[in-house]
Short mmCIF file of C-alpha atoms and ligand atoms in Angstrom, two decimals:
data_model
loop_
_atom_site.label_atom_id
_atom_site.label_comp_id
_atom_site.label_asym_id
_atom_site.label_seq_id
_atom_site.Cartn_x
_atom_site.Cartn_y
_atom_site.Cartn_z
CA UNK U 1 0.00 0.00 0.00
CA UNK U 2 1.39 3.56 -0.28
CA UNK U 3 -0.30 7.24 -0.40
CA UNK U 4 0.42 9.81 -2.60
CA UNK U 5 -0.14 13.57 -0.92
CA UNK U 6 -0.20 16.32 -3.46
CA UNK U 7 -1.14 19.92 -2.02
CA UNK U 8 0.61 23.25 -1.30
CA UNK U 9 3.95 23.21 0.55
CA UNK U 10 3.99 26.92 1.31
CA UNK U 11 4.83 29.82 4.01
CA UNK U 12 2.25 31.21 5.98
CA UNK U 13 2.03 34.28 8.10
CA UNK U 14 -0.71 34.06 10.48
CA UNK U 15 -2.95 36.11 13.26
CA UNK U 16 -4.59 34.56 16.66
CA UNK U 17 -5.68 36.37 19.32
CA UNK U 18 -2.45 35.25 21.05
CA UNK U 19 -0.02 36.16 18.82
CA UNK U 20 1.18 36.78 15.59
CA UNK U 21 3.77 34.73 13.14
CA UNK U 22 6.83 36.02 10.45
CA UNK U 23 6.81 33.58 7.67
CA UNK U 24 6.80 29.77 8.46
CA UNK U 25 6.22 26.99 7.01
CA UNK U 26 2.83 25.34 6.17
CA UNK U 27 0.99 24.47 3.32
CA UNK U 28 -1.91 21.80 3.06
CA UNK U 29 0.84 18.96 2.05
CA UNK U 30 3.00 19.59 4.48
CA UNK U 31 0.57 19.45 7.36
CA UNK U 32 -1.38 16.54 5.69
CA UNK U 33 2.13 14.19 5.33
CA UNK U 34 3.70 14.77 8.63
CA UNK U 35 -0.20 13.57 9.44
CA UNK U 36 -0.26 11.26 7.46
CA UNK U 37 3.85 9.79 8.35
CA UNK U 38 2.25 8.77 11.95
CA UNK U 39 0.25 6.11 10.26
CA UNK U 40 2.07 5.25 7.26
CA UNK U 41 5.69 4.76 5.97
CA UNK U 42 5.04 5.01 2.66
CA UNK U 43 3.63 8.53 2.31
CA UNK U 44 5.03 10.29 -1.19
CA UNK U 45 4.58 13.96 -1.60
CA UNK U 46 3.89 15.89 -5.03
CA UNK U 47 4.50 19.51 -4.59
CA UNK U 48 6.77 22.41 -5.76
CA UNK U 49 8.43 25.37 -3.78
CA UNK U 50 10.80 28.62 -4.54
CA UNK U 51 14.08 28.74 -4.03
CA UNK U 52 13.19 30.67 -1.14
CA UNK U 53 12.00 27.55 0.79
CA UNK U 54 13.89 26.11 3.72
CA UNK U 55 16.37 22.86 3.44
CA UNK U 56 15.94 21.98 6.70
CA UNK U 57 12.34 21.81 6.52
CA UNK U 58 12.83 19.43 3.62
CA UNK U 59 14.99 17.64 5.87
CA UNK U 60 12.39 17.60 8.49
CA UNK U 61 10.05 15.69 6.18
CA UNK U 62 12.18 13.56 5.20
CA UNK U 63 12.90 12.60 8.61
CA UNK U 64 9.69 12.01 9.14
CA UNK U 65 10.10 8.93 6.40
CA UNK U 66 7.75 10.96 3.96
CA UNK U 67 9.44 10.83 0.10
CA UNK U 68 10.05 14.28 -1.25
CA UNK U 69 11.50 13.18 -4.42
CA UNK U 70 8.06 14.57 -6.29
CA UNK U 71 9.04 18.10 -4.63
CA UNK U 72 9.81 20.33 -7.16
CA UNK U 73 12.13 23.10 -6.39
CA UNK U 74 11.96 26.07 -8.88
CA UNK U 75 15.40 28.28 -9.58
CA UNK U 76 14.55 32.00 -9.18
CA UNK U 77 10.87 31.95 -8.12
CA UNK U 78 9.08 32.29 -4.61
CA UNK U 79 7.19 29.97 -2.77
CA UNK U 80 3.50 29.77 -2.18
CA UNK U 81 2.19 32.67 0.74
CA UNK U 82 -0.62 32.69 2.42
CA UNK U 83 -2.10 34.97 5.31
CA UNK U 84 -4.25 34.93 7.51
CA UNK U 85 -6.05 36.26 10.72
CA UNK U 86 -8.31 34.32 13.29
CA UNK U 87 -11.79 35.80 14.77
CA UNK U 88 -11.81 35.93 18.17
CA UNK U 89 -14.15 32.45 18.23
CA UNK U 90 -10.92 30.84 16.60
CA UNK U 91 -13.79 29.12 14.52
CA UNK U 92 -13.30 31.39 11.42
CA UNK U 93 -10.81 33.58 9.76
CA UNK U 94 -9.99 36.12 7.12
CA UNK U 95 -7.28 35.53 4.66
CA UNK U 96 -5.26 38.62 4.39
CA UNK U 97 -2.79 37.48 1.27
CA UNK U 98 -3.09 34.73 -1.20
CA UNK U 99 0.58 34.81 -3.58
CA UNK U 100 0.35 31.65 -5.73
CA UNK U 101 3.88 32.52 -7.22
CA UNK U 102 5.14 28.59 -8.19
CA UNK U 103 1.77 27.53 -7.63
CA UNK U 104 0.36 29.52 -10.65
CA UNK U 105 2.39 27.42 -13.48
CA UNK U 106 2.74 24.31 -11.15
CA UNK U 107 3.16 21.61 -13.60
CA UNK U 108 2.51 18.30 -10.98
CA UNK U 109 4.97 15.73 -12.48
CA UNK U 110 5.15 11.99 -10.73
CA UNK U 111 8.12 10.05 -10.47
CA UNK U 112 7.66 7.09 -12.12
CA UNK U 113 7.75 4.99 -8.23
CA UNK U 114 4.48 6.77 -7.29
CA UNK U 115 2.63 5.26 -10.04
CA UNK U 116 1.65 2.22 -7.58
CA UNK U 117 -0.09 4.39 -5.81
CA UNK U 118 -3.36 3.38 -3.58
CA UNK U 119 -4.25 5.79 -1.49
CA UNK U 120 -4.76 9.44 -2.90
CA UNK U 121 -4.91 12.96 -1.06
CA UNK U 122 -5.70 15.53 -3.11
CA UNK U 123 -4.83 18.81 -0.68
CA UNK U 124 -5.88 22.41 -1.21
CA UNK U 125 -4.73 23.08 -4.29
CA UNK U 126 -5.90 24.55 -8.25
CA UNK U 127 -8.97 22.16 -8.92
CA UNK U 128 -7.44 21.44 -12.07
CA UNK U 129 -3.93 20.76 -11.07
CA UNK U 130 -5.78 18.43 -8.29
CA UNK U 131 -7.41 16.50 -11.74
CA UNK U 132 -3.95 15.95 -13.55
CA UNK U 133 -2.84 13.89 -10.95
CA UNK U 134 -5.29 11.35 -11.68
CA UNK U 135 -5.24 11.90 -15.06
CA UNK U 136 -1.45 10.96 -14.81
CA UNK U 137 -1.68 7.99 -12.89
CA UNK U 138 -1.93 4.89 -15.12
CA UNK U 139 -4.33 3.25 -12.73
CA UNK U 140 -6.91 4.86 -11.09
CA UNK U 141 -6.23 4.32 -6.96
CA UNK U 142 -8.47 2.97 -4.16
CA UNK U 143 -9.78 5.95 -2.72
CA UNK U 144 -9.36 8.91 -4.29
CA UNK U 145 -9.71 12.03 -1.20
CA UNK U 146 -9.70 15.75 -2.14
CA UNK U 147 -9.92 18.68 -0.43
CA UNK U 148 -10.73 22.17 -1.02
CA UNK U 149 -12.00 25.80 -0.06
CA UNK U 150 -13.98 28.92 -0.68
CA UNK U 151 -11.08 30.26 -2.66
CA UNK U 152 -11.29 28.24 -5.19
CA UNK U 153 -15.70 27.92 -5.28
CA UNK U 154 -15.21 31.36 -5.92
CA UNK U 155 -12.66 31.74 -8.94
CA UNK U 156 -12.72 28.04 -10.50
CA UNK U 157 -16.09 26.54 -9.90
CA UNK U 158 -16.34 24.86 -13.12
CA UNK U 159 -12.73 22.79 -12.75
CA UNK U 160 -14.15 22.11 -9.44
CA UNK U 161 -17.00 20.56 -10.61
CA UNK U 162 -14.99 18.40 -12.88
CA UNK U 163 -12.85 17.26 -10.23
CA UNK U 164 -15.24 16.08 -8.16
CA UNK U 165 -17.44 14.33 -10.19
CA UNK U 166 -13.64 11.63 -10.19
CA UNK U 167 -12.99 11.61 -6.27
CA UNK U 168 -14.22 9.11 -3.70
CA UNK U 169 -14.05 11.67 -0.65
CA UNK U 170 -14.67 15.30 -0.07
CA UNK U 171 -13.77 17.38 2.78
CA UNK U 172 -14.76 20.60 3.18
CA UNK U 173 -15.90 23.04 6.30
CA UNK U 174 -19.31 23.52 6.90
CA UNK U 175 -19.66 27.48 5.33
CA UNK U 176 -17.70 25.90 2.53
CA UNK U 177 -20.72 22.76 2.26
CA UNK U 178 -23.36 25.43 2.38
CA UNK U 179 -21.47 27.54 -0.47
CA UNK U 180 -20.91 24.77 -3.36
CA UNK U 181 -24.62 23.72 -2.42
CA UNK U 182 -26.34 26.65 -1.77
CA UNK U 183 -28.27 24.91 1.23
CA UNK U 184 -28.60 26.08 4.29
CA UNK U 185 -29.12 22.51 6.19
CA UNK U 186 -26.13 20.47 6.47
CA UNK U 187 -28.04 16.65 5.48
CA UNK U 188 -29.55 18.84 2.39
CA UNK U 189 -26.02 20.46 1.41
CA UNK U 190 -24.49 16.67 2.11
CA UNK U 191 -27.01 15.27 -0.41
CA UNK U 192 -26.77 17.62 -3.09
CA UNK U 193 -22.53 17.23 -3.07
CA UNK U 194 -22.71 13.71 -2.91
CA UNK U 195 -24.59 14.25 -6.17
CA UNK U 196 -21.77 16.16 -7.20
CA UNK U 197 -19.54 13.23 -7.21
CA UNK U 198 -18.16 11.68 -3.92
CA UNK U 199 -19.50 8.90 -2.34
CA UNK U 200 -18.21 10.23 1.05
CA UNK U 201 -18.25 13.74 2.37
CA UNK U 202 -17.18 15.44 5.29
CA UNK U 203 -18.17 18.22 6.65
CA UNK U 204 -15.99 19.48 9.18
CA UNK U 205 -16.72 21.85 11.92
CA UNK U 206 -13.99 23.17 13.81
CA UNK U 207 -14.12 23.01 17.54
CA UNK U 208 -17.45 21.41 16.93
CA UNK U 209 -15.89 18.08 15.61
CA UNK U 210 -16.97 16.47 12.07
CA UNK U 211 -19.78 14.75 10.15
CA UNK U 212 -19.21 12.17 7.62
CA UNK U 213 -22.10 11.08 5.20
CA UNK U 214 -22.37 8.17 2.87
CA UNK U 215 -25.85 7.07 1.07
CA UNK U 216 -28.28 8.00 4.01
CA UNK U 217 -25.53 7.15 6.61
CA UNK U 218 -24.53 9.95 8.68
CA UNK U 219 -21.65 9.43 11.37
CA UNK U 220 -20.17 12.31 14.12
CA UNK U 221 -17.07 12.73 15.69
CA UNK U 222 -16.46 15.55 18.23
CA UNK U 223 -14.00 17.42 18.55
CA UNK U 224 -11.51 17.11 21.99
CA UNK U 225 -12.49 20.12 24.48
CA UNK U 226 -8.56 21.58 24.78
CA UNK U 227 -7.21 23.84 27.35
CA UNK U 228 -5.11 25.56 24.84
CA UNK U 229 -6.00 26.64 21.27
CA UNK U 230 -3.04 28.29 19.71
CA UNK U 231 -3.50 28.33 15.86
CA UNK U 232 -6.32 26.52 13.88
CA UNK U 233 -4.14 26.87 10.53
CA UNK U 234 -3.33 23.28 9.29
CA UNK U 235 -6.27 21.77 11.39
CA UNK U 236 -7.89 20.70 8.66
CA UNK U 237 -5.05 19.24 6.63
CA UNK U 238 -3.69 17.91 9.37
CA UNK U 239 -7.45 15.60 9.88
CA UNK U 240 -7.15 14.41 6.08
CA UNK U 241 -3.67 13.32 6.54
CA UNK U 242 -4.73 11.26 10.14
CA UNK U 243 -7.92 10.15 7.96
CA UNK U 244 -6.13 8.91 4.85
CA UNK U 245 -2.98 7.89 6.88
CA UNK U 246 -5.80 5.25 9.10
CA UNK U 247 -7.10 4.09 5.70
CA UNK U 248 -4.28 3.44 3.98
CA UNK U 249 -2.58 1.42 6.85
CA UNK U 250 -5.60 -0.36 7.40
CA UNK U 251 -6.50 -0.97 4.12
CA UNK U 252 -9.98 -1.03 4.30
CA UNK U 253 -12.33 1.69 2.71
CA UNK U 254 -15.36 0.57 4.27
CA UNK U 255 -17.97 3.17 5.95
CA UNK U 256 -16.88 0.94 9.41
CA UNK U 257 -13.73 1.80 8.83
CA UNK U 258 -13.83 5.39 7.72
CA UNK U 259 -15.66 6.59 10.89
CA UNK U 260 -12.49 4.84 12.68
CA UNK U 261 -10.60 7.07 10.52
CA UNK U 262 -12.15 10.68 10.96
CA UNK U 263 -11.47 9.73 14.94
CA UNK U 264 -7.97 10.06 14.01
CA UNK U 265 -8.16 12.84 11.88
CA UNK U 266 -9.63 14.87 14.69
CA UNK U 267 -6.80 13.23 17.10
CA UNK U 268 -4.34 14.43 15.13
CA UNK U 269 -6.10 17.91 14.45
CA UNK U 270 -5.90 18.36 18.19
CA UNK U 271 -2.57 18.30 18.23
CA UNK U 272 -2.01 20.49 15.16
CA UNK U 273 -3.95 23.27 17.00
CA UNK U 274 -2.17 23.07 20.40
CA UNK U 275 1.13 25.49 18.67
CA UNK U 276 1.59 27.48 15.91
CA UNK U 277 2.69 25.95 12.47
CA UNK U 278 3.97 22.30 12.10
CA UNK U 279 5.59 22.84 15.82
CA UNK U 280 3.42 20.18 17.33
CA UNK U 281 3.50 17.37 14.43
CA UNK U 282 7.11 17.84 14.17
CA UNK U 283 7.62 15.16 17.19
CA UNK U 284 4.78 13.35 18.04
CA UNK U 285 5.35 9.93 19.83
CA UNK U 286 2.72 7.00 19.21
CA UNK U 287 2.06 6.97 22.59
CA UNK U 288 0.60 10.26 22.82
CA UNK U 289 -1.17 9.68 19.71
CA UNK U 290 -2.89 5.86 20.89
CA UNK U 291 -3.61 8.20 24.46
CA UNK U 292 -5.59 11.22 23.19
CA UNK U 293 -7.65 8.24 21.00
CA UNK U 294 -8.68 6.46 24.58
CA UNK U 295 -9.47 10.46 25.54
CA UNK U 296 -12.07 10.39 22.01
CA UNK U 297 -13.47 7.22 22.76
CA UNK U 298 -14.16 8.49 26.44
CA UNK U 299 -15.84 11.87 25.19
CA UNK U 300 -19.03 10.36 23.79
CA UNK U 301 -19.20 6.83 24.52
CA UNK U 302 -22.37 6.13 26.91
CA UNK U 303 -24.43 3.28 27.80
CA UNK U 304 -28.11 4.11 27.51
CA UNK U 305 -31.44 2.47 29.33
CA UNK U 306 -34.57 2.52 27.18
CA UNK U 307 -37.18 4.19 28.83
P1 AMP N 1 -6.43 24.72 6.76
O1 AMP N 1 -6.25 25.55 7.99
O2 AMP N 1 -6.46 23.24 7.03
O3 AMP N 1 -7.56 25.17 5.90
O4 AMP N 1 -5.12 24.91 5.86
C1 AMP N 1 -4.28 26.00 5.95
C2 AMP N 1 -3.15 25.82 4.95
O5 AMP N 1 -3.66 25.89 3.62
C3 AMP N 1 -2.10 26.90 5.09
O6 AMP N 1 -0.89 26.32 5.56
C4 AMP N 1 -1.96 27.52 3.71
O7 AMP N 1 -0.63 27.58 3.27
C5 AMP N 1 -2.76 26.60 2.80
N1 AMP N 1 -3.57 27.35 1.84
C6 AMP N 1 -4.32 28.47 2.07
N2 AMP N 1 -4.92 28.89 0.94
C7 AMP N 1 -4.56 28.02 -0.04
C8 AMP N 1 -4.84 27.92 -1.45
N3 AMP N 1 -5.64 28.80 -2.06
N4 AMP N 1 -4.29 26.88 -2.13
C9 AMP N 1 -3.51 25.99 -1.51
N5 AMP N 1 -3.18 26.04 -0.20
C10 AMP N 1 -3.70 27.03 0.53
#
């Protein structure tokens, strides 16, 4: 089995209520494979940077076991740069900058060893650049995951509509759901994406945990109440690379299994949100990780009496 992660490996400047970031590093593939590298060794990462981007941070995923040969790294140019600030709730933001720079011509080529390829995470990136890479695989994977956002809703709708009607999974948050469906109610919004395309969507919620739909299925995982709440950025790249990381170690794509799997997306996202950046999914031991899962399974589990 092995997972191929394709997304944005970018720098990020970024606003909370408790402080404020220079540049550092982020970027929907990078938080989705160090995610993903807790669950799987075999985790192979398509992107492209500037010349501007750190070594050592391509060091760091490598230590982390994740393949960077698919990392482009382009002579002269900048990296990706995004911006943003959080509300006060946490639970939204407002993106202050957007700078595609190597993004904008990013040409997403895979090295011939990635071709095997079962497991596929399509991270925030150009709808269409998200399509090419199953295009370019000679056979199609598994499960095919892809996530998105507002941004690109707003100035590629129709790629986007393309792309989905070819993935297995969707993620999105839950102002994105009711934007690309124009419905209000979440089941309603759920129904009419589904119809989009994926099989699977989910809908996640911030602090409020996620939902994942299938047929007339519907499955909910909370989030874990946390004392401390530094930066959201990453939270929800961070939950598709525990998700897809689960699946493809497990092997198994069945509903069962994928609500399994979003409980480990949102163990991982509470990690991700605990310090700003990467900081905390830079050394994460497996013991923490297997702990905070007992702490989920605690949350909501309950033995009712009929009345
Ligand atoms: P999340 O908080 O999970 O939505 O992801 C935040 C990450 O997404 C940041 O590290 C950004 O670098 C990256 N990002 C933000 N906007 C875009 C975009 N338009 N395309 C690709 N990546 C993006």
């Amino acid at each position: 089995m092995s997972l191929l992660v394709i997304g944005s490996v970018a720098f990020d400047a970024i606003e909370t209520p408790f402080g404020k970031t220079e540049k550092i590093i982020g970027g929907a593939a990078t938080y989705i494979s160090l995610s993903s590298s807790y669950f799987t060794k075999n985790t192979n990462l398509v992107a492209v940077v500037g010349e501007d981007f750190p070594q050592n941070k391509i060091d760091l995923l490598k230590s982390r076991g994740i393949n960077t040969d698919g990392l482009q790294i382009k002579k002269g140019e900048k990296s990706f740069f995004w911006s943003g600030r959080y509300h006060n709730d946490m639970n939204s933001r407002d993106t202050l900058i957007t700078e595609l720079n190597v993004l904008e011509n990013f040409d997403p080529i895979l090295p011939e060893s990635y071709q095997e390829c079962e497991f596929l995470m399509l991270g925030n990136l150009t709808p269409a650049t998200q399509k090419t890479v199953i295009d370019r695989l000679k056979e199609r994977p598994r499960l095919v995951v892809m996530d998105t956002m507002n941004f690109w809703m707003e100035i590629a709708m129709d790629d986007l509509r393309e792309t989905l009607k070819v993935v297995d999974v969707l993620t999105i948050n839950d102002e994105e759901a009711r934007q690309l469906s124009e419905e209000y109610s979440l089941v309603r919004a759920a129904r009419k994406i589904m119809a989009m395309g994926p099989s699977f969507l989910i809908i996640k919620k911030g602090e409020h945990g996620a939902l994942l739909f299938h047929q007339n299925e519907v499955f909910f995982a909370p989030a874990l109440p946390l004392e401390e709440v530094f930066d959201p950025t990453g939270a929800g790249d961070t939950f598709a690379g525990g998700f897809i990381g689960y699946l493809a170690s497990t092997e198994d794509v069945s509903f069962e299994n994928m609500k399994r799997a979003i409980i480990y997306g949102s163990v991982m996202a509470s990690f991700c949100v605990e310090k700003f950046g990467t900081e905390r999914l830079e050394s994460l031991t497996n013991e923490e990780i297997q702990a905070r899962a007992k702490e989920f399974m605690k949350l909501s589990q309950v033995e009712l009496e009929m009345i």
